[in-house]
Short mmCIF file of C-alpha atoms and ligand atoms in Angstrom, two decimals:
data_model
loop_
_atom_site.label_atom_id
_atom_site.label_comp_id
_atom_site.label_asym_id
_atom_site.label_seq_id
_atom_site.Cartn_x
_atom_site.Cartn_y
_atom_site.Cartn_z
CA MET K 1 119.46 105.27 81.02
CA THR K 2 122.84 103.62 82.35
CA GLN K 3 125.61 106.49 82.68
CA GLN K 4 129.19 106.37 82.58
CA GLN K 5 131.23 105.91 86.03
CA THR K 6 133.39 109.67 86.30
CA GLY K 7 134.42 109.09 89.67
CA LEU K 8 132.77 112.07 90.56
CA LEU K 9 132.10 111.20 94.32
CA SER K 10 135.54 109.62 94.61
CA GLY K 11 137.13 108.76 98.15
CA LYS K 12 133.66 109.97 99.66
CA VAL K 13 131.51 108.56 102.18
CA ALA K 14 127.60 108.51 101.76
CA LEU K 15 124.89 107.76 103.86
CA ILE K 16 121.19 106.93 101.60
CA THR K 17 117.98 107.06 103.71
CA GLY K 18 115.13 105.00 102.21
CA ALA K 19 117.64 102.86 100.03
CA SER K 20 115.77 100.00 99.80
CA SER K 21 113.71 100.80 96.53
CA GLY K 22 113.08 103.43 94.41
CA ILE K 23 115.04 106.95 93.97
CA GLY K 24 117.06 105.40 97.34
CA ALA K 25 118.13 102.16 95.77
CA ALA K 26 118.69 103.81 92.83
CA ALA K 27 120.99 106.28 94.62
CA ALA K 28 122.86 103.54 96.20
CA ARG K 29 124.03 102.27 92.64
CA VAL K 30 124.87 105.92 91.42
CA PHE K 31 126.71 106.68 94.34
CA ALA K 32 128.23 103.49 94.46
CA ARG K 33 128.93 103.50 90.42
CA GLU K 34 130.53 107.19 91.22
CA GLY K 35 133.26 105.71 93.62
CA ALA K 36 131.74 106.67 97.23
CA SER K 37 131.17 104.03 100.03
CA VAL K 38 127.53 103.78 100.73
CA VAL K 39 125.81 103.13 103.78
CA LEU K 40 121.99 102.15 103.44
CA PHE K 41 119.50 103.30 105.25
CA ALA K 42 115.90 101.91 105.58
CA ARG K 43 112.97 99.63 107.37
CA ARG K 44 112.88 96.53 105.02
CA GLU K 45 116.40 94.36 105.88
CA LYS K 46 115.83 91.97 102.75
CA GLU K 47 115.55 94.62 100.22
CA LEU K 48 118.82 96.58 101.89
CA ALA K 49 121.18 93.28 101.83
CA SER K 50 119.95 92.45 98.28
CA ILE K 51 121.74 95.61 97.11
CA VAL K 52 124.34 95.75 99.39
CA ASP K 53 125.11 92.43 97.87
CA GLU K 54 124.70 93.41 94.50
CA LEU K 55 127.28 96.20 94.78
CA LYS K 56 129.67 94.90 96.63
CA GLY K 57 129.48 91.88 93.65
CA ASP K 58 130.43 94.62 91.44
CA GLY K 59 133.24 95.90 93.21
CA HIS K 60 131.68 98.31 95.13
CA LYS K 61 132.14 98.99 99.27
CA ALA K 62 128.60 98.95 101.01
CA ALA K 63 127.10 98.34 103.83
CA TYR K 64 123.22 98.69 105.50
CA VAL K 65 121.94 99.87 108.87
CA VAL K 66 118.27 99.08 109.35
CA GLY K 67 116.48 101.47 111.36
CA ASP K 68 113.32 104.22 111.13
CA VAL K 69 114.23 107.89 110.41
CA VAL K 70 111.41 108.72 112.73
CA GLN K 71 113.64 107.22 115.48
CA PRO K 72 116.73 109.49 116.61
CA ASP K 73 118.44 106.70 118.09
CA ASP K 74 118.45 104.62 114.80
CA VAL K 75 119.63 107.60 112.80
CA ALA K 76 122.30 108.06 115.46
CA ARG K 77 123.41 104.63 115.21
CA ALA K 78 123.50 104.86 111.09
CA VAL K 79 125.79 107.81 111.25
CA ARG K 80 128.08 106.17 113.91
CA PHE K 81 128.39 102.83 111.70
CA ALA K 82 129.11 105.03 108.26
CA VAL K 83 131.96 106.72 110.49
CA GLU K 84 133.20 103.36 112.10
CA GLN K 85 132.93 101.47 108.75
CA PHE K 86 134.36 103.78 106.15
CA GLY K 87 135.97 105.96 108.32
CA ALA K 88 133.78 109.69 107.67
CA LEU K 89 130.53 111.03 106.80
CA HIS K 90 131.43 113.25 103.40
CA ALA K 91 127.30 113.04 102.10
CA ALA K 92 124.07 112.58 102.99
CA PHE K 93 120.90 111.75 100.88
CA ASN K 94 118.19 112.25 103.17
CA ASN K 95 115.37 110.38 101.19
CA ALA K 96 113.66 108.19 103.11
CA GLY K 97 109.63 109.53 102.68
CA TYR K 98 106.13 108.66 102.69
CA GLY K 99 102.96 109.88 100.87
CA VAL K 100 99.62 109.06 100.50
CA GLY K 101 96.43 110.55 100.44
CA ARG K 102 93.85 111.71 97.87
CA THR K 103 91.46 112.08 100.46
CA PRO K 104 90.07 116.06 100.58
CA LEU K 105 91.93 117.84 103.77
CA HIS K 106 88.69 118.41 105.95
CA LEU K 107 87.88 114.15 105.87
CA MET K 108 91.46 112.82 106.10
CA ASP K 109 92.51 111.38 109.28
CA ASP K 110 95.13 113.34 111.78
CA SER K 111 96.55 110.04 111.97
CA VAL K 112 98.00 110.05 108.62
CA TYR K 113 98.99 113.79 108.82
CA ASP K 114 100.90 112.68 111.77
CA GLN K 115 102.47 109.61 110.17
CA ILE K 116 103.49 111.97 106.77
CA MET K 117 105.09 114.77 108.86
CA ASP K 118 106.67 112.11 110.77
CA THR K 119 108.41 110.62 108.22
CA ASN K 120 109.17 113.38 105.68
CA VAL K 121 109.73 116.26 108.05
CA ARG K 122 111.26 115.14 111.66
CA GLY K 123 112.88 111.95 109.70
CA VAL K 124 115.03 114.69 107.46
CA TRP K 125 115.28 117.07 111.03
CA ASN K 126 116.54 113.51 112.63
CA CYS K 127 119.04 113.24 110.24
CA LEU K 128 120.33 116.51 109.56
CA ARG K 129 121.01 116.77 113.56
CA GLN K 130 122.90 113.65 113.58
CA GLU K 131 124.58 113.99 110.35
CA ILE K 132 125.55 117.85 110.94
CA THR K 133 127.32 116.72 114.28
CA VAL K 134 129.30 114.21 112.66
CA MET K 135 130.29 116.67 109.32
CA LEU K 136 131.44 119.50 111.79
CA GLU K 137 133.67 117.29 113.60
CA HIS K 138 135.33 116.02 110.23
CA GLY K 139 135.58 119.49 108.67
CA GLY K 140 132.27 119.70 106.58
CA GLY K 141 130.00 118.15 104.00
CA SER K 142 127.43 118.07 101.75
CA ILE K 143 123.32 117.33 102.30
CA VAL K 144 120.70 116.71 99.71
CA ASN K 145 116.79 116.45 101.25
CA THR K 146 114.31 114.86 99.40
CA SER K 147 111.35 117.32 98.83
CA SER K 148 108.82 116.71 95.57
CA VAL K 149 107.47 119.31 93.22
CA GLY K 150 104.66 118.95 95.47
CA GLY K 151 107.09 121.48 98.06
CA LEU K 152 106.60 123.91 95.55
CA VAL K 153 103.59 123.68 94.61
CA ALA K 154 100.21 122.68 95.59
CA THR K 155 98.41 119.23 94.57
CA PRO K 156 95.13 118.77 95.53
CA VAL K 157 94.07 116.22 98.02
CA ALA K 158 97.13 115.72 99.46
CA ALA K 159 97.52 118.51 102.03
CA PRO K 160 99.47 116.56 104.84
CA TYR K 161 102.66 115.78 102.12
CA VAL K 162 102.75 118.82 100.46
CA THR K 163 103.18 120.47 103.84
CA SER K 164 105.70 118.27 104.58
CA LYS K 165 107.57 118.60 101.59
CA HIS K 166 107.19 122.41 101.86
CA ALA K 167 109.05 121.78 105.50
CA VAL K 168 111.36 119.76 103.52
CA ILE K 169 112.61 123.28 102.11
CA GLY K 170 112.45 125.10 104.63
CA LEU K 171 114.54 123.09 106.97
CA THR K 172 117.19 122.60 103.68
CA LYS K 173 117.21 126.69 103.63
CA ALA K 174 117.51 127.05 107.76
CA ALA K 175 119.84 124.30 108.21
CA ALA K 176 121.89 125.54 104.39
CA ALA K 177 121.81 129.43 105.73
CA GLU K 178 123.43 127.90 109.22
CA TYR K 179 126.18 126.23 107.94
CA GLY K 180 127.68 127.30 105.26
CA SER K 181 130.31 128.94 106.76
CA GLN K 182 131.23 126.08 108.75
CA GLY K 183 131.86 123.75 105.08
CA ILE K 184 128.40 121.77 105.32
CA ARG K 185 126.16 122.51 101.77
CA VAL K 186 122.69 121.85 102.33
CA ASN K 187 120.51 121.59 99.31
CA ALA K 188 117.32 119.50 98.13
CA VAL K 189 115.87 117.93 95.13
CA ALA K 190 112.35 117.96 93.91
CA PRO K 191 111.52 115.38 91.74
CA GLY K 192 108.47 114.88 89.38
CA THR K 193 106.55 112.06 89.31
CA THR K 194 109.05 108.93 89.30
CA ARG K 195 108.40 105.17 88.82
CA SER K 196 108.72 103.90 92.26
CA GLU K 197 106.90 101.26 94.67
CA MET K 198 105.19 104.16 95.75
CA VAL K 199 103.56 105.52 92.36
CA ALA K 200 103.37 102.68 91.21
CA GLN K 201 100.36 101.90 93.77
CA TRP K 202 98.72 105.10 93.04
CA PHE K 203 99.01 104.71 89.26
CA ASP K 204 97.10 100.96 89.99
CA GLN K 205 94.49 102.49 91.86
CA ASN K 206 93.58 105.77 89.65
CA PRO K 207 93.80 104.96 85.91
CA GLY K 208 94.43 107.42 83.69
CA VAL K 209 96.79 109.54 85.86
CA GLU K 210 99.61 109.04 84.37
CA GLU K 211 98.53 110.23 81.31
CA MET K 212 97.19 113.15 82.66
CA LEU K 213 100.43 114.31 84.47
CA HIS K 214 101.89 113.57 81.28
CA GLN K 215 99.97 116.48 79.50
CA LEU K 216 100.73 118.72 82.28
CA THR K 217 104.68 118.31 81.90
CA PRO K 218 106.97 119.83 79.46
CA GLN K 219 108.82 116.59 79.05
CA PRO K 220 105.48 114.21 78.92
CA ARG K 221 107.13 111.26 80.89
CA THR K 222 107.49 109.42 84.44
CA ALA K 223 111.22 109.93 85.63
CA GLU K 224 113.47 106.74 86.19
CA PRO K 225 114.51 106.96 89.98
CA GLU K 226 118.05 107.05 88.37
CA GLU K 227 117.23 110.53 86.79
CA ILE K 228 116.62 112.13 90.65
CA ALA K 229 119.63 109.85 91.93
CA GLU K 230 121.72 111.57 89.29
CA ALA K 231 121.10 114.84 90.55
CA ALA K 232 121.56 114.13 94.43
CA ALA K 233 124.96 112.47 93.45
CA TRP K 234 126.18 115.91 91.49
CA LEU K 235 124.67 117.96 94.49
CA CYS K 236 126.58 115.79 97.06
CA SER K 237 129.63 116.38 94.99
CA ASP K 238 132.36 118.70 95.12
CA ARG K 239 131.32 120.05 91.81
CA ALA K 240 128.25 121.63 93.51
CA SER K 241 130.89 123.55 95.21
CA PHE K 242 129.20 127.36 95.36
CA VAL K 243 125.42 125.48 95.57
CA THR K 244 123.95 125.42 99.06
CA GLY K 245 119.97 126.25 100.41
CA ALA K 246 119.09 125.19 96.33
CA VAL K 247 115.73 123.52 95.24
CA LEU K 248 116.62 121.65 92.14
CA PRO K 249 113.34 120.54 90.60
CA VAL K 250 113.99 117.18 88.47
CA ASP K 251 110.81 117.13 87.26
CA GLY K 252 110.48 117.57 83.62
CA GLY K 253 109.47 121.17 83.89
CA PHE K 254 106.25 120.27 85.46
CA THR K 255 106.67 123.10 87.77
CA ILE K 256 107.91 125.95 85.36
CA LEU K 257 103.79 125.67 83.51
P1 NDP U 1 109.79 104.50 97.60
O1 NDP U 1 108.10 103.96 98.23
O2 NDP U 1 110.32 103.63 96.47
O3 NDP U 1 110.42 104.74 98.58
C1 NDP U 1 110.62 105.20 99.63
C2 NDP U 1 111.46 104.70 100.27
O4 NDP U 1 111.83 105.36 101.85
C3 NDP U 1 111.85 103.08 100.86
O5 NDP U 1 113.21 102.74 101.03
C4 NDP U 1 111.53 103.22 102.51
O6 NDP U 1 112.00 102.09 103.03
C5 NDP U 1 111.89 104.33 102.94
N1 NDP U 1 111.12 104.70 104.33
C6 NDP U 1 109.63 104.81 104.30
N2 NDP U 1 109.68 105.59 105.77
C7 NDP U 1 110.39 105.16 106.31
C8 NDP U 1 111.13 105.06 107.64
N3 NDP U 1 110.40 105.61 108.46
N4 NDP U 1 112.60 104.86 108.11
C9 NDP U 1 113.17 104.56 107.00
N5 NDP U 1 113.04 104.43 105.50
C10 NDP U 1 111.84 104.83 105.15
O7 NDP U 1 109.44 105.65 96.87
P2 NDP U 1 110.34 106.48 96.55
O8 NDP U 1 111.80 106.29 95.81
O9 NDP U 1 109.50 107.37 95.20
O10 NDP U 1 110.60 108.04 97.81
C11 NDP U 1 111.59 108.32 98.02
C12 NDP U 1 111.77 109.63 98.03
O11 NDP U 1 111.06 110.70 97.12
C13 NDP U 1 110.38 110.23 99.31
O12 NDP U 1 110.66 111.09 100.38
C14 NDP U 1 109.07 110.65 98.42
O13 NDP U 1 108.27 111.50 99.37
C15 NDP U 1 109.45 111.59 97.06
N6 NDP U 1 109.47 111.79 96.14
C16 NDP U 1 108.84 110.77 95.41
C17 NDP U 1 108.54 111.34 93.78
C18 NDP U 1 107.71 109.82 93.07
O14 NDP U 1 107.06 110.19 92.59
N7 NDP U 1 108.11 108.69 93.46
C19 NDP U 1 108.24 112.39 93.65
C20 NDP U 1 108.52 113.24 94.75
C21 NDP U 1 109.21 113.09 96.12
P3 NDP U 1 111.51 101.00 104.15
O15 NDP U 1 109.97 101.09 104.08
O16 NDP U 1 112.24 99.85 104.22
O17 NDP U 1 111.81 101.38 105.11
#
């Protein structure tokens, strides 16, 4: 499913969180191919280094910062690094996220709730605050947060994840409302089931679940990470210049049924 280079993000500097695997790693490749200088952010250094080597080998501008989105100082360091390294921050894809579950709400451990909310909500909160601060200084920018179909509809035995991804949409709309007049657009993508490490593990542990999800999806298949990354790249680009506060499902129609 390789797309042609169109220069969609030519001259932009973009920060991508959760870039060590899955959707974020795909976004690093798509954003770079579309002309952006990319800063990859996640906790696993080996994976980040390997993707950055690959991108540089292909002639792209790329660098990484190791850190945890839950830690405001780590996020601040990444944003500062992007500006120092590449001169600005025009775009950010706040994609780091985490979900475990398959446990009924009343039996779920409080620590699971805390960890999911910390990563998925506080993580996006931390990123928004740092990115907006810098974008205000540089005349604007475009931010995309990763929600989920679980941010639009509920799925059983995943209450903390569903709660966290609904909150990401709330944060997206709140920030869009607040900063639209200052040149900052904030949108969200809501992926359906997408091939990634997180999902591979889930499919392995639950035989038959992939087929069951396909039956509930008008386009009956699992998305490739690049398909989510393409939507994020467009939202980050100037071609989406009057789009803000939007939630774009990239779900093969899952949420229309
Ligand atoms: P992966 O597990 O492949 O990627 C998750 C990424 O987030 C990794 O790069 C991981 O890197 C990073 N991450 C997790 N926690 C932290 C943290 N505390 N600080 C920094 N980075 C962190 O899964 P996906 O690509 O599928 O997930 C990406 C996003 O898409 C998530 O927000 C997920 O909720 C969302 N999503 C995924 C769907 C799917 O079906 N795959 C469907 C809907 C939404 P590291 O471990 O190196 O820190």
